[in-house]
XYZ file of N, CA, C and O in Angstrom:
268
model
N 1.918 5.705 16.243
C 1.306 5.706 14.913
C 1.070 4.277 14.412
O 0.864 4.067 13.220
N 1.145 3.308 15.286
C 0.875 1.901 14.959
C 1.718 1.360 13.808
O 1.294 0.498 13.055
N 2.920 1.899 13.624
C 3.791 1.428 12.563
C 3.395 1.880 11.171
O 3.887 1.352 10.180
N 2.518 2.854 11.073
C 2.019 3.301 9.769
C 2.786 4.491 9.202
O 2.591 4.865 8.047
N 3.674 5.066 9.985
C 4.413 6.254 9.566
C 5.160 6.035 8.250
O 5.130 6.878 7.354
N 5.814 4.883 8.117
C 6.591 4.628 6.906
C 5.702 4.395 5.688
O 6.063 4.774 4.573
N 4.543 3.799 5.884
C 3.609 3.630 4.763
C 3.149 4.988 4.246
O 3.068 5.215 3.048
N 2.855 5.891 5.168
C 2.442 7.243 4.773
C 3.545 7.936 3.983
O 3.287 8.565 2.949
N 4.778 7.809 4.455
C 5.908 8.432 3.784
C 6.155 7.808 2.407
O 6.332 8.528 1.419
N 6.145 6.496 2.332
C 6.386 5.796 1.060
C 5.333 6.177 0.030
O 5.651 6.496 -1.119
N 4.071 6.151 0.420
C 2.992 6.453 -0.523
C 3.057 7.909 -0.969
O 2.919 8.222 -2.153
N 3.299 8.820 -0.035
C 3.384 10.233 -0.401
C 4.545 10.492 -1.353
O 4.389 11.159 -2.379
N 5.725 9.954 -1.049
C 6.901 10.161 -1.894
C 6.756 9.466 -3.247
O 7.277 9.944 -4.248
N 6.047 8.354 -3.287
C 5.902 7.615 -4.542
C 5.216 8.466 -5.612
O 5.529 8.345 -6.795
N 4.315 9.332 -5.217
C 3.622 10.202 -6.181
C 4.602 11.165 -6.845
O 4.405 11.578 -7.977
N 5.667 11.525 -6.144
C 6.669 12.439 -6.680
C 7.695 11.720 -7.557
O 8.288 12.339 -8.436
N 7.916 10.433 -7.312
C 9.022 9.701 -7.928
C 8.590 8.814 -9.096
O 9.252 8.776 -10.127
N 7.495 8.093 -8.926
C 7.114 7.085 -9.910
C 6.500 7.697 -11.165
O 5.788 8.696 -11.104
N 6.774 7.060 -12.276
C 6.156 7.436 -13.537
C 4.758 6.834 -13.602
O 4.411 5.947 -12.827
N 4.003 7.297 -14.551
C 2.633 6.809 -14.732
C 2.593 5.984 -16.007
O 3.036 6.484 -17.036
N 2.177 4.772 -16.039
C 1.621 3.939 -14.976
C 2.712 3.375 -14.067
O 3.880 3.361 -14.429
N 2.290 2.878 -12.911
C 3.238 2.333 -11.943
C 2.577 1.276 -11.072
O 1.358 1.188 -11.002
N 3.435 0.491 -10.426
C 2.975 -0.516 -9.459
C 3.796 -0.335 -8.189
O 5.016 -0.194 -8.247
N 3.114 -0.353 -7.067
C 3.774 -0.296 -5.767
C 3.446 -1.607 -5.050
O 2.285 -2.012 -4.996
N 4.463 -2.265 -4.515
C 4.265 -3.495 -3.753
C 4.725 -3.244 -2.320
O 5.828 -2.754 -2.084
N 3.858 -3.572 -1.373
C 4.158 -3.357 0.042
C 3.927 -4.637 0.839
O 2.991 -5.378 0.565
N 4.772 -4.855 1.827
C 4.542 -5.918 2.798
C 4.114 -5.234 4.090
O 4.641 -4.184 4.452
N 3.160 -5.841 4.781
C 2.614 -5.196 5.977
C 2.375 -6.218 7.070
O 2.375 -7.430 6.825
N 2.127 -5.717 8.270
C 1.707 -6.572 9.361
C 0.308 -7.088 9.083
O -0.505 -6.405 8.451
N 0.009 -8.279 9.555
C -1.258 -8.940 9.204
C -2.497 -8.198 9.693
O -3.588 -8.448 9.206
N -2.363 -7.271 10.624
C -3.520 -6.530 11.116
C -3.542 -5.081 10.630
O -4.328 -4.269 11.129
N -2.698 -4.749 9.650
C -2.603 -3.374 9.176
C -3.305 -3.138 7.845
O -3.314 -2.014 7.347
N -3.900 -4.147 7.271
C -4.458 -4.059 5.923
C -5.381 -2.853 5.739
O -5.172 -2.043 4.832
N -6.390 -2.710 6.545
C -7.373 -1.632 6.369
C -6.743 -0.251 6.527
O -7.078 0.681 5.790
N -5.823 -0.116 7.482
C -5.156 1.164 7.693
C -4.262 1.525 6.508
O -4.235 2.670 6.068
N -3.531 0.549 5.994
C -2.645 0.802 4.853
C -3.471 1.138 3.607
O -3.133 2.060 2.861
N -4.551 0.432 3.391
C -5.417 0.729 2.239
C -5.988 2.147 2.352
O -6.055 2.870 1.360
N -6.368 2.561 3.536
C -6.891 3.923 3.729
C -5.828 4.968 3.381
O -6.131 5.986 2.750
N -4.587 4.711 3.756
C -3.483 5.619 3.419
C -3.313 5.698 1.904
O -3.160 6.777 1.331
N -3.343 4.544 1.253
C -3.171 4.494 -0.202
C -4.291 5.248 -0.910
O -4.044 6.024 -1.838
N -5.522 5.055 -0.472
C -6.664 5.683 -1.133
C -6.630 7.206 -1.064
O -7.167 7.882 -1.932
N -5.979 7.758 -0.046
C -5.857 9.216 0.053
C -5.022 9.787 -1.087
O -5.289 10.875 -1.571
N -3.998 9.062 -1.511
C -3.093 9.546 -2.558
C -3.425 8.968 -3.934
O -3.156 9.599 -4.951
N -3.953 7.758 -3.959
C -4.227 7.059 -5.218
C -5.697 6.628 -5.245
O -6.013 5.442 -5.215
N -6.582 7.583 -5.314
C -8.013 7.286 -5.220
C -8.540 6.450 -6.381
O -9.518 5.726 -6.223
N -7.885 6.511 -7.540
C -8.370 5.764 -8.706
C -7.567 4.497 -8.985
O -7.845 3.809 -9.970
N -6.597 4.196 -8.155
C -5.751 3.026 -8.381
C -6.484 1.735 -8.008
O -7.410 1.737 -7.186
N -6.035 0.655 -8.597
C -6.516 -0.670 -8.216
C -5.643 -1.153 -7.065
O -4.409 -1.119 -7.156
N -6.276 -1.590 -5.986
C -5.548 -2.057 -4.806
C -5.868 -3.532 -4.618
O -7.030 -3.910 -4.503
N -4.812 -4.336 -4.576
C -4.974 -5.790 -4.442
C -4.259 -6.233 -3.177
O -3.097 -5.894 -2.954
N -4.953 -7.006 -2.360
C -4.380 -7.551 -1.135
C -4.181 -9.055 -1.312
O -5.054 -9.740 -1.851
N -3.045 -9.552 -0.861
C -2.746 -10.985 -0.946
C -2.329 -11.497 0.428
O -1.781 -10.760 1.247
N -2.577 -12.770 0.653
C -2.203 -13.386 1.922
C -0.875 -14.125 1.791
O -0.431 -14.460 0.693
N -0.271 -14.418 2.948
C 0.963 -15.192 2.969
C 0.636 -16.686 3.060
O -0.534 -17.081 2.944
N 1.637 -17.516 3.273
C 1.432 -18.969 3.321
C 0.582 -19.408 4.506
O 0.019 -20.503 4.498
N 0.471 -18.572 5.521
C -0.375 -18.868 6.678
C -1.766 -18.265 6.537
O -2.525 -18.210 7.494
N -2.077 -17.764 5.348
C -3.370 -17.170 5.029
C -3.652 -15.892 5.834
O -4.795 -15.578 6.140
N -2.585 -15.157 6.154
C -2.712 -13.873 6.840
C -2.502 -12.756 5.827
O -1.652 -12.874 4.937
N -3.260 -11.673 5.954
C -3.066 -10.527 5.076
C -1.628 -10.048 5.216
O -1.167 -9.754 6.312
N -0.892 -9.966 4.097
C 0.526 -9.642 4.191
C 1.027 -8.681 3.111
O 1.954 -7.931 3.330
N 0.415 -8.703 1.933
C 0.941 -7.919 0.808
C -0.158 -7.044 0.199
O -1.301 -7.462 0.128
N 0.233 -5.870 -0.238
C -0.664 -4.988 -0.947
C 0.045 -4.508 -2.212
O 1.210 -4.110 -2.161
N -0.689 -4.548 -3.311
C -0.189 -4.069 -4.589
C -1.076 -2.915 -5.038
O -2.298 -3.029 -5.010
N -0.457 -1.825 -5.416
C -1.175 -0.648 -5.899
C -0.852 -0.517 -7.382
O 0.315 -0.345 -7.747
N -1.859 -0.625 -8.211
C -1.687 -0.533 -9.653
C -2.278 0.796 -10.093
O -3.489 0.988 -10.063
N -1.397 1.691 -10.480
C -1.795 3.040 -10.867
C -1.672 3.154 -12.375
O -0.591 3.359 -12.909
N -2.796 3.024 -13.067
C -2.779 3.057 -14.530
C -3.088 4.435 -15.068
O -3.701 5.238 -14.487
């Protein structure tokens, strides 16, 4: 599953646990950005998704802002 199993679980469970509004912060492998965003969009289609790079300018962090 290319290491995406836990992202799927975290995002799915977050809908049951988090209050509205909420923010989810995730750290990911530098080549997983598009896959992780696709997982997020399935559960949080209207959320704002922000991707940030690390000090080496590699995609590393994703923030999901669910307002």
